[in-house]
Every structure is written in structure tokens, then in C-alpha cells.
mmCIF file of C-alpha atoms in Angstrom:
data_model
loop_
_atom_site.group_PDB
_atom_site.id
_atom_site.type_symbol
_atom_site.label_atom_id
_atom_site.label_comp_id
_atom_site.label_asym_id
_atom_site.label_seq_id
_atom_site.Cartn_x
_atom_site.Cartn_y
_atom_site.Cartn_z
ATOM 1 C CA MET A 1 0.000 0.000 0.000
ATOM 2 C CA ASP A 2 2.837 2.414 0.891
ATOM 3 C CA ILE A 3 4.605 1.930 -2.439
ATOM 4 C CA ALA A 4 1.432 2.425 -4.484
ATOM 5 C CA PHE A 5 0.416 5.593 -2.610
ATOM 6 C CA ALA A 6 3.983 6.972 -2.751
ATOM 7 C CA LEU A 7 4.182 6.370 -6.514
ATOM 8 C CA ILE A 8 0.836 8.078 -7.036
ATOM 9 C CA GLY A 9 1.968 10.947 -4.804
ATOM 10 C CA LEU A 10 5.189 11.413 -6.772
ATOM 11 C CA LEU A 11 3.385 11.246 -10.113
ATOM 12 C CA LEU A 12 0.875 13.875 -8.984
ATOM 13 C CA THR A 13 3.416 16.210 -7.408
ATOM 14 C CA TRP A 14 6.458 15.959 -9.686
ATOM 15 C CA PRO A 15 5.897 19.411 -11.275
ATOM 16 C CA LEU A 16 5.646 20.926 -7.786
ATOM 17 C CA PHE A 17 8.706 18.906 -6.745
ATOM 18 C CA VAL A 18 10.737 20.421 -9.609
ATOM 19 C CA PHE A 19 9.415 23.951 -8.968
ATOM 20 C CA ILE A 20 10.307 23.781 -5.254
ATOM 21 C CA ALA A 21 13.754 22.321 -5.967
ATOM 22 C CA LEU A 22 14.509 25.156 -8.392
ATOM 23 C CA GLY A 23 13.254 27.744 -5.881
ATOM 24 C CA VAL A 24 15.344 26.380 -3.014
ATOM 25 C CA THR A 25 18.471 26.255 -5.171
ATOM 26 C CA ALA A 26 17.885 29.731 -6.611
ATOM 27 C CA GLN A 27 17.525 31.241 -3.140
ATOM 28 C CA ASP A 28 21.154 30.757 -2.102
ATOM 29 C CA GLY A 29 22.783 28.331 -4.506
ATOM 30 C CA GLY A 30 22.814 25.400 -2.093
ATOM 31 C CA ALA A 31 21.481 21.909 -2.649
ATOM 32 C CA ALA A 32 17.696 21.595 -2.852
ATOM 33 C CA ILE A 33 17.560 18.388 -0.816
ATOM 34 C CA PHE A 34 18.661 18.177 2.810
ATOM 35 C CA ARG A 35 19.681 14.759 4.118
ATOM 36 C CA GLN A 36 19.760 13.964 7.805
ATOM 37 C CA GLN A 37 20.452 10.686 9.545
ATOM 38 C CA ARG A 38 17.336 9.417 11.315
ATOM 39 C CA ILE A 39 16.533 6.242 13.213
ATOM 40 C CA GLY A 40 14.495 3.760 11.211
ATOM 41 C CA ARG A 41 12.989 0.338 11.677
ATOM 42 C CA GLU A 42 15.064 -1.996 13.853
ATOM 43 C CA GLY A 43 17.243 0.990 14.803
ATOM 44 C CA ARG A 44 18.843 1.199 11.352
ATOM 45 C CA MET A 45 19.979 4.669 10.355
ATOM 46 C CA PHE A 46 18.829 6.162 7.055
ATOM 47 C CA ASP A 47 19.091 9.478 5.228
ATOM 48 C CA CYS A 48 15.745 11.225 5.713
ATOM 49 C CA LEU A 49 15.138 13.552 2.766
ATOM 50 C CA LYS A 50 13.552 17.000 2.905
ATOM 51 C CA PHE A 51 13.605 20.130 0.838
ATOM 52 C CA ARG A 52 16.197 22.354 2.481
ATOM 53 C CA SER A 53 14.437 25.060 4.467
ATOM 54 C CA MET A 54 17.475 26.580 6.181
ATOM 55 C CA ARG A 55 20.395 28.629 5.009
ATOM 56 C CA VAL A 56 23.503 26.805 3.786
ATOM 57 C CA GLY A 57 25.607 25.809 6.824
ATOM 58 C CA ALA A 58 22.706 26.071 9.283
ATOM 59 C CA GLU A 59 23.573 22.713 10.879
ATOM 60 C CA GLN A 60 26.754 24.262 12.291
ATOM 61 C CA ALA A 61 24.711 27.049 13.911
ATOM 62 C CA LEU A 62 22.442 24.857 16.009
ATOM 63 C CA PRO A 63 20.527 26.624 18.779
ATOM 64 C CA SER A 64 21.998 26.715 22.235
ATOM 65 C CA ALA A 65 21.341 23.510 24.146
ATOM 66 C CA SER A 66 20.248 25.707 27.051
ATOM 67 C CA ASP A 67 17.378 27.296 25.091
ATOM 68 C CA PRO A 68 14.180 26.132 26.870
ATOM 69 C CA GLU A 69 12.121 26.051 23.659
ATOM 70 C CA TRP A 70 14.786 23.921 21.937
ATOM 71 C CA GLN A 71 14.929 21.602 24.960
ATOM 72 C CA ALA A 72 11.158 21.126 25.035
ATOM 73 C CA MET A 73 10.327 20.716 21.342
ATOM 74 C CA ARG A 74 13.620 20.368 19.409
ATOM 75 C CA LYS A 75 12.376 23.342 17.332
ATOM 76 C CA LEU A 76 12.389 27.124 17.569
ATOM 77 C CA THR A 77 9.299 29.184 16.754
ATOM 78 C CA HIS A 78 11.344 32.008 15.208
ATOM 79 C CA ASP A 79 14.442 30.194 13.966
ATOM 80 C CA PRO A 80 16.741 32.713 12.237
ATOM 81 C CA ARG A 81 18.350 29.918 10.195
ATOM 82 C CA VAL A 82 15.123 29.314 8.210
ATOM 83 C CA THR A 83 14.837 31.028 4.809
ATOM 84 C CA SER A 84 11.681 32.828 3.673
ATOM 85 C CA LEU A 85 10.878 30.031 1.202
ATOM 86 C CA GLY A 86 11.734 27.533 3.936
ATOM 87 C CA ARG A 87 9.100 29.062 6.233
ATOM 88 C CA LEU A 88 6.476 28.630 3.516
ATOM 89 C CA LEU A 89 7.571 25.043 2.843
ATOM 90 C CA ARG A 90 7.430 24.168 6.539
ATOM 91 C CA ARG A 91 4.024 25.769 7.132
ATOM 92 C CA SER A 92 2.587 23.854 4.189
ATOM 93 C CA SER A 93 4.563 20.650 4.977
ATOM 94 C CA LEU A 94 5.845 20.710 1.386
ATOM 95 C CA ASP A 95 9.406 20.435 2.733
ATOM 96 C CA GLU A 96 8.586 16.786 3.412
ATOM 97 C CA LEU A 97 7.615 15.818 -0.159
ATOM 98 C CA PRO A 98 11.036 14.170 -0.796
ATOM 99 C CA GLN A 99 10.186 11.651 1.923
ATOM 100 C CA LEU A 100 7.999 9.957 -0.683
ATOM 101 C CA ILE A 101 11.365 8.761 -2.052
ATOM 102 C CA ASN A 102 12.204 7.380 1.415
ATOM 103 C CA VAL A 103 8.889 5.492 1.277
ATOM 104 C CA LEU A 104 9.736 4.048 -2.163
ATOM 105 C CA ARG A 105 13.138 2.946 -0.823
ATOM 106 C CA GLY A 106 11.427 1.093 2.028
ATOM 107 C CA GLU A 107 13.019 3.316 4.694
ATOM 108 C CA MET A 108 9.752 4.965 5.710
ATOM 109 C CA SER A 109 6.036 4.300 5.629
ATOM 110 C CA LEU A 110 3.381 6.838 4.730
ATOM 111 C CA VAL A 111 1.981 6.477 8.276
ATOM 112 C CA GLY A 112 4.055 5.870 11.386
ATOM 113 C CA PRO A 113 5.965 7.610 14.152
ATOM 114 C CA ARG A 114 7.797 10.767 13.101
ATOM 115 C CA PRO A 115 11.425 9.920 12.155
ATOM 116 C CA ILE A 116 13.752 10.987 14.967
ATOM 117 C CA VAL A 117 17.435 11.895 15.154
ATOM 118 C CA ILE A 118 19.782 10.116 17.576
ATOM 119 C CA ASP A 119 19.603 13.031 20.057
ATOM 120 C CA GLU A 120 15.862 12.409 20.457
ATOM 121 C CA ALA A 121 16.156 8.667 21.196
ATOM 122 C CA GLY A 122 16.639 9.306 24.919
ATOM 123 C CA ARG A 123 13.217 10.939 25.121
ATOM 124 C CA TYR A 124 11.662 7.577 24.227
ATOM 125 C CA GLY A 125 13.427 5.708 27.049
ATOM 126 C CA ARG A 126 12.317 2.082 27.224
ATOM 127 C CA ARG A 127 9.663 2.882 24.613
ATOM 128 C CA LEU A 128 12.344 3.261 21.922
ATOM 129 C CA ALA A 129 11.877 -0.450 21.167
ATOM 130 C CA ASP A 130 8.263 0.310 20.176
ATOM 131 C CA TYR A 131 9.434 3.159 17.943
ATOM 132 C CA CYS A 132 12.002 0.891 16.253
ATOM 133 C CA ALA A 133 9.432 -1.870 15.647
ATOM 134 C CA VAL A 134 7.990 -0.062 12.603
ATOM 135 C CA ARG A 135 9.127 2.202 9.806
ATOM 136 C CA PRO A 136 8.848 5.898 10.663
ATOM 137 C CA GLY A 137 6.099 7.726 8.805
ATOM 138 C CA LEU A 138 5.655 10.719 6.560
ATOM 139 C CA THR A 139 2.513 11.397 8.596
ATOM 140 C CA GLY A 140 1.240 9.989 11.833
ATOM 141 C CA LEU A 141 -1.014 10.390 14.814
ATOM 142 C CA TRP A 142 1.084 13.249 16.233
ATOM 143 C CA GLN A 143 0.976 15.215 12.967
ATOM 144 C CA VAL A 144 -2.809 14.983 12.656
ATOM 145 C CA SER A 145 -3.344 15.714 16.365
ATOM 146 C CA GLY A 146 -1.736 19.133 16.585
ATOM 147 C CA ARG A 147 1.959 18.730 15.695
ATOM 148 C CA ASN A 148 4.071 21.310 17.509
ATOM 149 C CA ALA A 149 1.161 22.220 19.813
ATOM 150 C CA VAL A 150 1.520 18.732 21.327
ATOM 151 C CA PRO A 151 4.208 18.461 24.049
ATOM 152 C CA TYR A 152 7.035 16.039 23.276
ATOM 153 C CA PRO A 153 6.113 13.462 25.973
ATOM 154 C CA ARG A 154 2.598 13.296 24.495
ATOM 155 C CA ARG A 155 4.112 12.847 21.036
ATOM 156 C CA VAL A 156 6.095 9.846 22.326
ATOM 157 C CA ALA A 157 2.909 8.403 23.856
ATOM 158 C CA MET A 158 1.062 8.854 20.533
ATOM 159 C CA ASP A 159 3.869 7.131 18.621
ATOM 160 C CA VAL A 160 3.841 4.193 21.033
ATOM 161 C CA TRP A 161 0.023 3.950 20.942
ATOM 162 C CA PHE A 162 0.102 3.839 17.133
ATOM 163 C CA VAL A 163 2.755 1.103 17.078
ATOM 164 C CA ARG A 164 0.867 -1.046 19.576
ATOM 165 C CA ASN A 165 -2.585 -0.537 18.034
ATOM 166 C CA ARG A 166 -1.945 -0.125 14.312
ATOM 167 C CA THR A 167 -4.421 -1.595 11.873
ATOM 168 C CA VAL A 168 -5.255 -0.909 8.244
ATOM 169 C CA GLY A 169 -8.257 1.095 9.467
ATOM 170 C CA ILE A 170 -6.118 3.320 11.722
ATOM 171 C CA TYR A 171 -3.561 3.719 8.912
ATOM 172 C CA LEU A 172 -6.275 4.850 6.478
ATOM 173 C CA ALA A 173 -7.929 7.100 9.085
ATOM 174 C CA ILE A 174 -4.631 8.909 9.726
ATOM 175 C CA LEU A 175 -4.042 9.263 5.978
ATOM 176 C CA ALA A 176 -7.544 10.716 5.589
ATOM 177 C CA ARG A 177 -6.913 13.214 8.421
ATOM 178 C CA THR A 178 -3.548 14.319 7.005
ATOM 179 C CA VAL A 179 -4.728 16.671 4.244
ATOM 180 C CA PRO A 180 -7.198 18.533 6.510
ATOM 181 C CA ALA A 181 -4.506 18.757 9.223
ATOM 182 C CA VAL A 182 -1.989 20.203 6.754
ATOM 183 C CA LEU A 183 -4.525 22.657 5.325
ATOM 184 C CA SER A 184 -5.624 23.834 8.794
ATOM 185 C CA ARG A 185 -1.953 24.327 9.770
ATOM 186 C CA ARG A 186 -2.894 23.592 13.377
ATOM 187 C CA GLY A 187 0.235 23.245 15.493
ATOM 188 C CA VAL A 188 2.522 24.629 12.796
ATOM 189 C CA SER A 189 5.069 27.112 14.061
#
């Protein structure tokens, strides 16, 4: 099911994909696609793909580890590293379109827990085994339930609930809720 939906998604969005890639590259000359190591199924690392939304070299200018907002959410509401096009891509979730390629590669599912970086693994504690039991998803229960408005511990609980209770019906229900959630932009910072 993932492969079929991802192929359809890529076929429908390829003109947008090209347009965004050209826009990101034109903005500052950097690569259009950002790759970041994330934890996948069975704890295997993979390159999670996104359209680059930050300035070239932004990874070296990570926020201070003492910033309370960074500590709580692993995001900043007004991140100075994000470009103007990047803000638009993030608000619309279009920065995540390249993850359809991750789905085709078998590294991600359309629905599952949000892919996390190694630094976030500690927040899952003993529940990391649940997270690693499935492929991370392009969308999931957290994304359709408020995204950044949901505190991180609640996000972990949602990921674990999904893993332990997943069915085709829940998968399809989350997929159906994704477009309205993206359009409403609830929880998007």
C-alpha cells in the first residue's frame, strides 16, 4: 500500500517537486535536498530527505542547548536559520515531499511515528523499542493531532500507541486526516 500511494503521490506532485527544488536552489545556490540521519525500523539509520528550508551551513549554527524552547520541542518558533521560502515550505509541509522517495526505498512508511534523530532517542526511554518496531512515517497520529502544539512526551505516547494498536483502518484514518490537518496548519510554528 505504501509503495502504491507513494508512486501516485510522486506522479501527482512531480511538477511541484521540480518547482520547489529550483526555488530552493535559486535562493542561495545550495542543494535543494537536505539529508539527515534518522533512526528507522530496527534501529537502522537512514538518510531522511527533505527540501532544504534553512540557510547553507545552518547545521553548524544549532541553537543553544540551554534554550528552553529547543529543549522542550527540538524546534524554535522564530528560527533565524530558516529562509523565507523555507518558512512557507514548513508551514505547508511541502518540505517533506522528498520523503515519498524514502517510502519508495522502504526506509519509511506513509503512516508511522515521526522519524527521529539520535539526540531524540533518549526521550523515548524504554519505549524506543516500540518506535524501532515499525518504519517511521511521513505522517502519523502526532501530525494529525496538533503537531508542535503537542508536548514532546505526548508525542512519544502517541507514537507508542500507534505502534501497539496499528491496523489498516487506523492507517487509512490517519491518511484521511492528514490533508485537513496540513490545510488547517494547526500546530505549525
